[in-house]
XYZ file of C-alpha atoms in Angstrom:
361
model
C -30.897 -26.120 -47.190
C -32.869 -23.086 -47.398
C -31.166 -20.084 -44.635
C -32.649 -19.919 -41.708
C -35.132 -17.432 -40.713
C -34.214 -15.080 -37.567
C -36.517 -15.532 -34.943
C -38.735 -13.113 -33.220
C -37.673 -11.212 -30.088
C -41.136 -10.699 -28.871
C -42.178 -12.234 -25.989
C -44.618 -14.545 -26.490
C -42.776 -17.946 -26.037
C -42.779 -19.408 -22.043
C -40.273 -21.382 -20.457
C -40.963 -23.524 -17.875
C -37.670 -24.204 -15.052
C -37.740 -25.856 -11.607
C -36.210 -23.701 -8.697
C -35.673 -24.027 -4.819
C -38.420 -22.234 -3.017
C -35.719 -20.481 -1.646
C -34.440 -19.151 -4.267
C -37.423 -17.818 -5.745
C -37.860 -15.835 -2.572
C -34.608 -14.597 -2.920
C -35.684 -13.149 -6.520
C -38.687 -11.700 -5.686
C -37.335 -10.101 -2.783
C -34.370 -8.750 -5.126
C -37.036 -7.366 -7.577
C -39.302 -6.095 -5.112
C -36.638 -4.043 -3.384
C -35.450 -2.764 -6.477
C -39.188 -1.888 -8.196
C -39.894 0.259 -5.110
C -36.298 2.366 -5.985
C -36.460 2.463 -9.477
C -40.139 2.559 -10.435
C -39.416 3.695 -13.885
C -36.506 1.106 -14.040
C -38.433 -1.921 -16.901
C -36.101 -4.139 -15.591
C -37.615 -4.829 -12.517
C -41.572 -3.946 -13.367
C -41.832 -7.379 -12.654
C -40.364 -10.907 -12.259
C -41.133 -11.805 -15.725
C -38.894 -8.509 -16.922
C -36.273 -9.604 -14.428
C -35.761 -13.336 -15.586
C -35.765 -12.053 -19.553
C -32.898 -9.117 -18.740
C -31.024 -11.442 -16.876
C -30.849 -14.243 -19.484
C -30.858 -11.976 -22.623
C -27.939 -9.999 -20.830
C -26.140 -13.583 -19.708
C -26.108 -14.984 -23.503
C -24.490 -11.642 -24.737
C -21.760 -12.819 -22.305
C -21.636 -15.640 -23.558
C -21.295 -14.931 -27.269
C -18.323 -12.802 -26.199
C -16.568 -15.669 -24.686
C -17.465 -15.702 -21.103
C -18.008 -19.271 -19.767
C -19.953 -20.190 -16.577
C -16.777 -20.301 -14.634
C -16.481 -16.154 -15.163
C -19.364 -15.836 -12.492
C -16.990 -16.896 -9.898
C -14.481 -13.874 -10.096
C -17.181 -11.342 -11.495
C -16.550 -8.022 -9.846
C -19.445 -5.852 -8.509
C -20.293 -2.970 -9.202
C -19.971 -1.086 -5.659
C -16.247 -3.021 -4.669
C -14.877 -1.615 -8.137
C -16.396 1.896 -7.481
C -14.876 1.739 -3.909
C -11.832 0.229 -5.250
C -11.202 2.698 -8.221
C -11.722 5.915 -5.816
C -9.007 5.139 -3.718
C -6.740 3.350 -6.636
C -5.411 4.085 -9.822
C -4.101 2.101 -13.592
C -0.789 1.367 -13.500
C 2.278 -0.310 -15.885
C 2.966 -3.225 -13.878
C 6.453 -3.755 -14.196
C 7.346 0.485 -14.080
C 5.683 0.183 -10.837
C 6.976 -3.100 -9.854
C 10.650 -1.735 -9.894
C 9.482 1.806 -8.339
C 8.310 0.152 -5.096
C 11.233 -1.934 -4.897
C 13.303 0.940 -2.359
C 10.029 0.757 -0.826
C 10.121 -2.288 0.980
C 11.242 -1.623 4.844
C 9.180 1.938 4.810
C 6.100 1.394 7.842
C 2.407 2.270 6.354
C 2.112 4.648 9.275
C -1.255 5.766 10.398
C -0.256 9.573 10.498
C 1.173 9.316 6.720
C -2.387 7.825 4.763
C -4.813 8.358 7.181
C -7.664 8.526 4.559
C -6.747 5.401 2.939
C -6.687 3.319 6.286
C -10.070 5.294 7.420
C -11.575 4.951 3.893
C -11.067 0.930 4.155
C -12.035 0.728 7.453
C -15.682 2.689 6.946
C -15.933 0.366 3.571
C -15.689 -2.989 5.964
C -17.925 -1.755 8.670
C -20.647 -0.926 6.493
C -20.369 -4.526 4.534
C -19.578 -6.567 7.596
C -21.347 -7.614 10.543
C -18.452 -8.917 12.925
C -20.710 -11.372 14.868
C -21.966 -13.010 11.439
C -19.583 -15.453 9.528
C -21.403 -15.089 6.426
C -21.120 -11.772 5.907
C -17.365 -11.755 6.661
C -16.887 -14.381 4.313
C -19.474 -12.178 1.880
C -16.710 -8.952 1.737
C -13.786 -11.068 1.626
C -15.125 -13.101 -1.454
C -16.141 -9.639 -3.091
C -12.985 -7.871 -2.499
C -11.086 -11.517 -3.539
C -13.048 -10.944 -6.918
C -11.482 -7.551 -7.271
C -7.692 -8.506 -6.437
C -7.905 -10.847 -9.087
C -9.266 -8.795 -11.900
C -5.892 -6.634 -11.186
C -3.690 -9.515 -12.923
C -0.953 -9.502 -10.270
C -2.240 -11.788 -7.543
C -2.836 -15.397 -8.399
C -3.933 -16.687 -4.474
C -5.634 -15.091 -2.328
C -7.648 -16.972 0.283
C -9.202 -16.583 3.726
C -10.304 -19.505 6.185
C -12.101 -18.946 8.811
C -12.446 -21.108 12.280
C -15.120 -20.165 14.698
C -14.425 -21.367 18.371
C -16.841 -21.458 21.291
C -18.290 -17.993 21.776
C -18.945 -15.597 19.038
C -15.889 -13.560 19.517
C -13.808 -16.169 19.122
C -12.561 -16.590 15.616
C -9.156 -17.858 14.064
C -8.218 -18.031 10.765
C -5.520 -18.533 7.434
C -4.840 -15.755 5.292
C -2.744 -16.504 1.643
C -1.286 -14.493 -0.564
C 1.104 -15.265 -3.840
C 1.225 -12.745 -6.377
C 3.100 -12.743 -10.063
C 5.763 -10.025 -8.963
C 8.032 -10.119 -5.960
C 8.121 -6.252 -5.003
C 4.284 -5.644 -5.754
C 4.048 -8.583 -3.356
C 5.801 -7.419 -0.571
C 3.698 -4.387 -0.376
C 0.581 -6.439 -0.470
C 1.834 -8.012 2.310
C 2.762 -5.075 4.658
C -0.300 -3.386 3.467
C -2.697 -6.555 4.098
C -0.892 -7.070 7.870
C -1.773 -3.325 8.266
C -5.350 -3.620 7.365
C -5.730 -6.222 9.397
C -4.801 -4.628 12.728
C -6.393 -1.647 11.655
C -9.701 -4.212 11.623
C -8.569 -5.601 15.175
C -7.519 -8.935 13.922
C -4.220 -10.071 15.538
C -1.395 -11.664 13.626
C 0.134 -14.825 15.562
C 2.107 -16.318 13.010
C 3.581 -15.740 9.946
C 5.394 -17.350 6.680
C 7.110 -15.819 3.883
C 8.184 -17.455 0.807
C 10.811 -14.909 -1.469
C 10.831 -17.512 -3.924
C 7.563 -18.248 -4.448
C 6.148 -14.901 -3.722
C 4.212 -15.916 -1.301
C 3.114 -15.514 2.550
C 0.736 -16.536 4.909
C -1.000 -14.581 8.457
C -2.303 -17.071 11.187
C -4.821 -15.151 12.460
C -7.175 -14.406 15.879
C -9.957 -11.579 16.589
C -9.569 -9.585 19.418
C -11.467 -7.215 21.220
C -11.381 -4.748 18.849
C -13.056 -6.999 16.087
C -16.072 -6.465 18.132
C -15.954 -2.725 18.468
C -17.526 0.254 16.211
C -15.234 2.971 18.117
C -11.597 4.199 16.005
C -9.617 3.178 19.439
C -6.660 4.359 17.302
C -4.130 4.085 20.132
C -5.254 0.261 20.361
C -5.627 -0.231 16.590
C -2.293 1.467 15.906
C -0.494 -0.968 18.644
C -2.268 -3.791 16.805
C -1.338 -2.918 13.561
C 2.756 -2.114 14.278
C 2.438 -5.739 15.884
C 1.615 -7.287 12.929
C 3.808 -5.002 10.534
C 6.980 -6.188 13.616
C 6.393 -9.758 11.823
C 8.225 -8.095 8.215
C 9.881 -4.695 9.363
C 12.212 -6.098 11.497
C 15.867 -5.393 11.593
C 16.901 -9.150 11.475
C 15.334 -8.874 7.814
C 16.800 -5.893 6.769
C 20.249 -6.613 7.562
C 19.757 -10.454 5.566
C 18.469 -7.999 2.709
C 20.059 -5.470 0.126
C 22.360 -2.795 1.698
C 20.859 0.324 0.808
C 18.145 -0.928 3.356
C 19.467 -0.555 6.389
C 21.087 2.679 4.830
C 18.367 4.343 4.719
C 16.795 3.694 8.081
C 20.652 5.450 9.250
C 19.899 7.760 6.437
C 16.864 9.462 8.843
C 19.040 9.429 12.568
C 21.063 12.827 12.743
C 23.409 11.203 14.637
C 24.690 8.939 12.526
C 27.476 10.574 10.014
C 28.493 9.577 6.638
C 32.544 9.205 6.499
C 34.856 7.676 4.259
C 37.311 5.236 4.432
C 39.971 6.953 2.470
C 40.597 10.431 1.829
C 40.772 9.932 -2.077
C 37.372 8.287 -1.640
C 35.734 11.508 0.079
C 37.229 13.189 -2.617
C 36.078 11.824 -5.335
C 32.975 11.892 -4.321
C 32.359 15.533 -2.884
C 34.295 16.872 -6.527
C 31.744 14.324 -8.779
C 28.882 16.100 -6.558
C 30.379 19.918 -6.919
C 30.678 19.650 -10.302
C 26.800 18.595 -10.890
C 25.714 21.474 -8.825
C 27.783 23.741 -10.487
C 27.040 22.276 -13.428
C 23.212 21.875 -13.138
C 22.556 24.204 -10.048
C 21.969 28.167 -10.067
C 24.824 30.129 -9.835
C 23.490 32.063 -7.260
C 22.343 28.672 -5.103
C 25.914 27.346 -5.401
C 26.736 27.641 -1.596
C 23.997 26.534 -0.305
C 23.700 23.609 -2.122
C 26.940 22.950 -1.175
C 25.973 23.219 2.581
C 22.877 21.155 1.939
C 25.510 18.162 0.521
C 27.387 17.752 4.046
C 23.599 17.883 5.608
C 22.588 15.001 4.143
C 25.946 13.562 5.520
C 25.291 14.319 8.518
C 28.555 17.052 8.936
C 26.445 19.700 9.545
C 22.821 21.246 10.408
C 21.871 24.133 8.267
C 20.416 27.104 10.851
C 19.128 29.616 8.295
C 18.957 29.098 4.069
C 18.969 32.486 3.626
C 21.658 33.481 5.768
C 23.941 30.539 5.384
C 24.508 29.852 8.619
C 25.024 26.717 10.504
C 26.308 24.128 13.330
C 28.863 21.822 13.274
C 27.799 17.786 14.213
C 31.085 16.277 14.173
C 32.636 15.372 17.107
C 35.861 17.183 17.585
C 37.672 13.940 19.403
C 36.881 11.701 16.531
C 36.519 13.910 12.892
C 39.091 16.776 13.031
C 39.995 15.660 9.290
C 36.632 15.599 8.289
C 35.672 19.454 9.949
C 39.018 20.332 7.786
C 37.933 19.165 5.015
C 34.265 20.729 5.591
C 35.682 23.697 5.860
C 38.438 23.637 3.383
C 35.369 22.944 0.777
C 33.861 25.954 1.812
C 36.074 28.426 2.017
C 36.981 27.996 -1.732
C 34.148 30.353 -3.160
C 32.884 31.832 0.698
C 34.091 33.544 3.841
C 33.827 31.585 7.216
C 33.379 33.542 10.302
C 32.134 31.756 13.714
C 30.654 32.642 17.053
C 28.936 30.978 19.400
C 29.610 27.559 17.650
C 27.805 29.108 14.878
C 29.353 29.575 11.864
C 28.689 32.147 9.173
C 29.088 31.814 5.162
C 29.753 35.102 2.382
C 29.917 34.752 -0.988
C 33.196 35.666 -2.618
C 32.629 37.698 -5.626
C 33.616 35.944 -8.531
């Protein structure tokens, strides 16, 4: 057989297809809108231009492998712009471990206020409250995002409208690919939530299956354009109280509840044997010395029995500081305290407040 000859791109060859009324008023609408902001813009000189772009543009998909079913999760252009301002590209599993000591931390308000302001502006601007479809119309947007990330493989919202028109309830599901990465979704999604004034009432969480589910209901502040952030931030540590609780913590990995202790002053550090508390205050001298300036030695020694509570540093630069043990119940450990530093420093006291030289070495 003789090769084929390439056929002509110029458009002189009509096709003829059947279409609802309305959608052919949603495409001349579409191109209408857009001629008058782009005049200069071909595609839309008219709705001819339009329906040859389109196709011409849809068959280069294809011949790259897209399929009809790729239409369904195609992200738009303003949710990835949004989306990639407030994000960034990250290797999943690094970042799957580093969140891990993350878990039981609260996504307070006062810590990312632009990221909970930023989302919130985003979702008033997209969403009218009172109008299903356009609530649905965000979430299915954003949905189509999530997914392009490659670590969530569910992610659904169904909403129930009741009697009035602020009266909705709903189902929100999540199951991602990694269990840490998950977890965060899910304190972050409960957050965003209350920040929206949506009220959790119930809520499942699967470990196994990395997966968990918010029953949810609108409230007042749905409804309302105004920050309210009192309201909105009693909202949203309600529905963060349904995974930060200290009934989880405890049924989870030690170093957990450690570190909420870790941040109350008056909880101490001590030891259960003195060979222990030895050990481990020589391991930690010898790093400083070994890693530390010279010059920073006692200080850094100081700032070792602050993070055990012994002690609250007054002044850096003078080294001078406070006792927190009680005397009734950690004589040995002030002895030791003080035995440590009066190897390579002077103590002097008054006032409770006691006073550190350097011994010239």
């Amino acid at each position: 057989m003789p090769p084929q000859k390439p056929l002509s791109k110029k458009k002189i060859t009509q096709q003829t297809i059947s279409i609802s009324p309305a959608l052919k008023d949603k495409i001349e609408k579409y191109v209408n809108e857009n001629n008058v902001k782009n005049p200069n813009d071909k595609r839309f000189k008219s709705i001819s231009a339009f329906y040859n772009y389109v196709l011409e543009k849809t068959m280069e998909c294809f011949e790259q492998g897209k399929t009809l079913d790729d239409f369904e999760t195609l992200v738009d252009k303003e949710i990835k712009d949004f989306f990639d301002n407030i994000t960034f590209n990250a290797i999943i599993p690094y970042y799957e471990n580093a969140v891990k000591t993350n878990r039981y931390t609260t996504p307070t308000f006062e810590k990312i206020p632009f990221f909970y302001l930023t989302l919130r502006k985003m979702y008033l601007t997209q969403m009218d409250p009172y109008d299903f479809r356009s609530i649905k119309n965000i979430f299915n947007r954003v949905r189509n995002y999530i997914f392009s990330q490659n670590i969530t493989k569910r992610f659904n919202l169904d909403i129930f409208t009741g009697k009035n028109r602020k009266d909705y309830s709903g189902v929100f599901e999540y199951a991602g690919f990694y269990e840490n990465l998950t977890f965060e979704n899910c304190k972050y999604n409960a957050a965003l939530f209350g920040l929206l004034g949506v009220k959790i009432t119930n809520f499942l969480y699967s470990k196994k299956n990395k997966y968990f589910r918010f029953d949810l209901r609108t409230t007042d502040l749905f409804f309302r354009n105004e920050l309210l952030k009192k309201e909105r931030l009693t909202l949203i540590n309600h529905n963060l109280s349904y995974l930060l609780n200290y009934l989880k913590i405890i049924d989870d990995k030690d170093y957990y509840l450690w570190m909420k202790l870790a941040n109350d002053k008056q909880v101490i550090i001590s030891f259960n044997k003195e060979e222990t508390q030895n050990e481990w205050v020589n391991l930690i001298e010898q790093e400083i010395e070994k890693s530390g300036d010279k010059e920073e030695y006692i200080l850094n020694i100081l700032k070792l029995f602050e993070k055990l509570h012994w002690i609250k540093i007054q002044s850096e630069k003078d080294l001078n500081f406070v006792i927190r043990l009680s005397k009734s119940k950690f004589s040995q450990e002030k002895e030791f305290l003080l035995d440590t530093l009066s190897k390579k420093s002077e103590i002097s006291h008054e006032n409770g407040i006691y006073y550190l030289k350097k011994i010239d070495s």
